CSV table of C-alpha atoms in Angstrom, one decimal:
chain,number,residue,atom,x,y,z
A,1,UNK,CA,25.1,47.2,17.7
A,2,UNK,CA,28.7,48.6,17.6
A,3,UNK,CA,31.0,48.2,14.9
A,4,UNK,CA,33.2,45.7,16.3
A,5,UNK,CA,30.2,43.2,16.4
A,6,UNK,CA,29.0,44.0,12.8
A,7,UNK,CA,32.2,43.8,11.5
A,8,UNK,CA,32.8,40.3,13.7
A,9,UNK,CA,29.2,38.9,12.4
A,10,UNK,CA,30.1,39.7,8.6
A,11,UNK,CA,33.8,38.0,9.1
A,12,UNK,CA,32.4,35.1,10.9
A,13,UNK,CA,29.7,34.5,8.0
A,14,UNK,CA,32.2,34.2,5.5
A,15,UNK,CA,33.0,31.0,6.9
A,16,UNK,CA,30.2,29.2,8.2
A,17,UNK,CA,30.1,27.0,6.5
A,18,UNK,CA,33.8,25.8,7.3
A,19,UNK,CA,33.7,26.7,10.9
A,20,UNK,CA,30.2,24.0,11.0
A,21,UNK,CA,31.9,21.3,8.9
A,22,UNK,CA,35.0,21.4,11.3
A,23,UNK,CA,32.4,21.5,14.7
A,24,UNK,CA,30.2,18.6,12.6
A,25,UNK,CA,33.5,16.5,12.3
A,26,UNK,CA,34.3,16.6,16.1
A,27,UNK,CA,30.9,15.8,17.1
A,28,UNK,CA,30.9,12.9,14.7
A,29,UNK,CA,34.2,11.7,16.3
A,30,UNK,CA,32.8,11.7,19.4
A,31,UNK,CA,29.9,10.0,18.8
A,32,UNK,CA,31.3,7.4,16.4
A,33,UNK,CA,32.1,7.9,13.4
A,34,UNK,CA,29.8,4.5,11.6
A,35,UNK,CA,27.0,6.9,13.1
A,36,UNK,CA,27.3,9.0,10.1
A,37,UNK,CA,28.2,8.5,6.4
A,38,UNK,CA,28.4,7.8,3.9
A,39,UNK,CA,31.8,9.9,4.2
A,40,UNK,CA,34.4,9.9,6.2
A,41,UNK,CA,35.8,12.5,8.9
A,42,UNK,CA,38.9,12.6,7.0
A,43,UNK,CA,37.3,12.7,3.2
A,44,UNK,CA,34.2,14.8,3.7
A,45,UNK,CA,34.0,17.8,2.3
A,46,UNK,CA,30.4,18.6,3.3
A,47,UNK,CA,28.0,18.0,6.1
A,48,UNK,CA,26.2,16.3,3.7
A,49,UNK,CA,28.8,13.2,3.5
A,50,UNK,CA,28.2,13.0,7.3
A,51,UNK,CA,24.7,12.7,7.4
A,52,UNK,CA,23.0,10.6,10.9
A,53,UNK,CA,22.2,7.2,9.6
A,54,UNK,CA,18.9,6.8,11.6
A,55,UNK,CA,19.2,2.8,11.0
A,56,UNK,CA,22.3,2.6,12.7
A,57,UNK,CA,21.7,5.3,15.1
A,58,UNK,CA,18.1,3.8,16.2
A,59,UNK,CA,20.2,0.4,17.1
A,60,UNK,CA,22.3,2.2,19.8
A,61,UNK,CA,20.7,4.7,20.9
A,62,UNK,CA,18.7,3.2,24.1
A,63,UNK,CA,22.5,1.7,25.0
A,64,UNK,CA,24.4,5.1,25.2
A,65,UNK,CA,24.9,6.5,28.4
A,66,UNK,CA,22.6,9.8,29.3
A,67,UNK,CA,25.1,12.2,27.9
A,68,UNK,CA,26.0,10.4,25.0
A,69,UNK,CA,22.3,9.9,24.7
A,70,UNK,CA,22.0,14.0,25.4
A,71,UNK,CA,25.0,15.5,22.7
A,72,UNK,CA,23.6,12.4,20.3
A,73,UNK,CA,19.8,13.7,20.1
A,74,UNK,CA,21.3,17.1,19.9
A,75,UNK,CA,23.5,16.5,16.7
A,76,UNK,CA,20.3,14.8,15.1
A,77,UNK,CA,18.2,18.0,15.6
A,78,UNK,CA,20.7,20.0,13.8
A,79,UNK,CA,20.3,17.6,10.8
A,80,UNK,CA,16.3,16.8,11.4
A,81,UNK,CA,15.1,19.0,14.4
A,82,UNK,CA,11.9,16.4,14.3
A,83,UNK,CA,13.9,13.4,14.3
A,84,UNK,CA,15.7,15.2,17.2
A,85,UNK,CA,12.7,15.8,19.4
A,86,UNK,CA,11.6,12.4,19.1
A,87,UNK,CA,14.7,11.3,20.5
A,88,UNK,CA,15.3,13.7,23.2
A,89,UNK,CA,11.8,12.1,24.1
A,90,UNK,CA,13.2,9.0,25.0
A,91,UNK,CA,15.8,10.9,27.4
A,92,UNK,CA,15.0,11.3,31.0
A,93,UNK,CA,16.3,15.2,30.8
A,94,UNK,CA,14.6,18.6,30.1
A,95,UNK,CA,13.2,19.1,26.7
A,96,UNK,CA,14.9,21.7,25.3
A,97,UNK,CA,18.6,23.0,24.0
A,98,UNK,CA,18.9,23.7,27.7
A,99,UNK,CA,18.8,20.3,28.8
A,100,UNK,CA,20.1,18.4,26.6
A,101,UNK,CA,23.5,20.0,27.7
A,102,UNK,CA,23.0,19.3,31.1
A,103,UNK,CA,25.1,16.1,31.7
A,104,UNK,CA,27.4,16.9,28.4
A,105,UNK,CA,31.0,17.8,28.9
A,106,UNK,CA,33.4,20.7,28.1
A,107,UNK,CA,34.2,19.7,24.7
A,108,UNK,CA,31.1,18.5,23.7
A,109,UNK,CA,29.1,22.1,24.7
A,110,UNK,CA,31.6,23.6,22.8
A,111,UNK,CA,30.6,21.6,19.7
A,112,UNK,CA,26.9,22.7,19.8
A,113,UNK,CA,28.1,26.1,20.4
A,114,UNK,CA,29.4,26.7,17.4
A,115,UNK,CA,27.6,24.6,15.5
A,116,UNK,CA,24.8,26.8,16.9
A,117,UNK,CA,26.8,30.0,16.2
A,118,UNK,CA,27.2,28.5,12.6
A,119,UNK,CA,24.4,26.2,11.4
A,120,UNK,CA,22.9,27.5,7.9
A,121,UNK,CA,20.3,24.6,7.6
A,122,UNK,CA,19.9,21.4,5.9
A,123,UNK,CA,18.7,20.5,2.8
A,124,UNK,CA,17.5,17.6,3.3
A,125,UNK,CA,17.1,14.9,5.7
């Protein structure tokens, strides 16, 4: 590995934490924001005060389109991977990270991509 990368890898970890909360926050626009809670966009401070509300998300879920139905099941899996797979079970796509991009947009790739490049877990579902 050359120096550049491990000095890009320790800057980038320094703010994770941010750089997932601010990714988090767009995906949760996307999706709608009564998805998640019991925070706000604008007043959480943590990925914890935007937690998937599987009540609310169960409701709608068969009624989203495929690719709504695609980025939504991913988002899940970064907050229960379980959860996740059972949804992306539903979807008539490939089941894996792969596929569940397949119909997504620009933006909304970008959004998994760094919360990918910047997810340090869950505590708890």
């Amino acid at each position: 590995m050359s120096t550049d990368n491990v000095l890009n890898v320790l800057e980038q970890s320094k703010t994770k934490t941010q750089n997932f909360l601010a990714a988090w926050k767009r995906g949760v626009e996307l999706l709608g924001a009564d998805l998640f809670g019991p925070g706000t966009t604008e007043s959480a401070k943590s990925k914890d005060q935007l937690k998937p509300q599987r009540a609310l998300i169960e409701t709608v879920f068969a009624q989203e389109s495929g690719g709504e139905e695609q980025f939504l099941a991913a988002m899940v899996s970064f907050f229960d991977p379980e959860w996740g797979e059972e949804l992306a079970a539903r979807i008539d796509c490939y089941k894996s990270f792969c596929g569940l991009t397949f119909n997504l947009d620009h933006e909304q790739v970008g959004i998994l991509c760094e919360l990918l490049r910047n997810y340090e877990g869950w505590d708890s579902p």
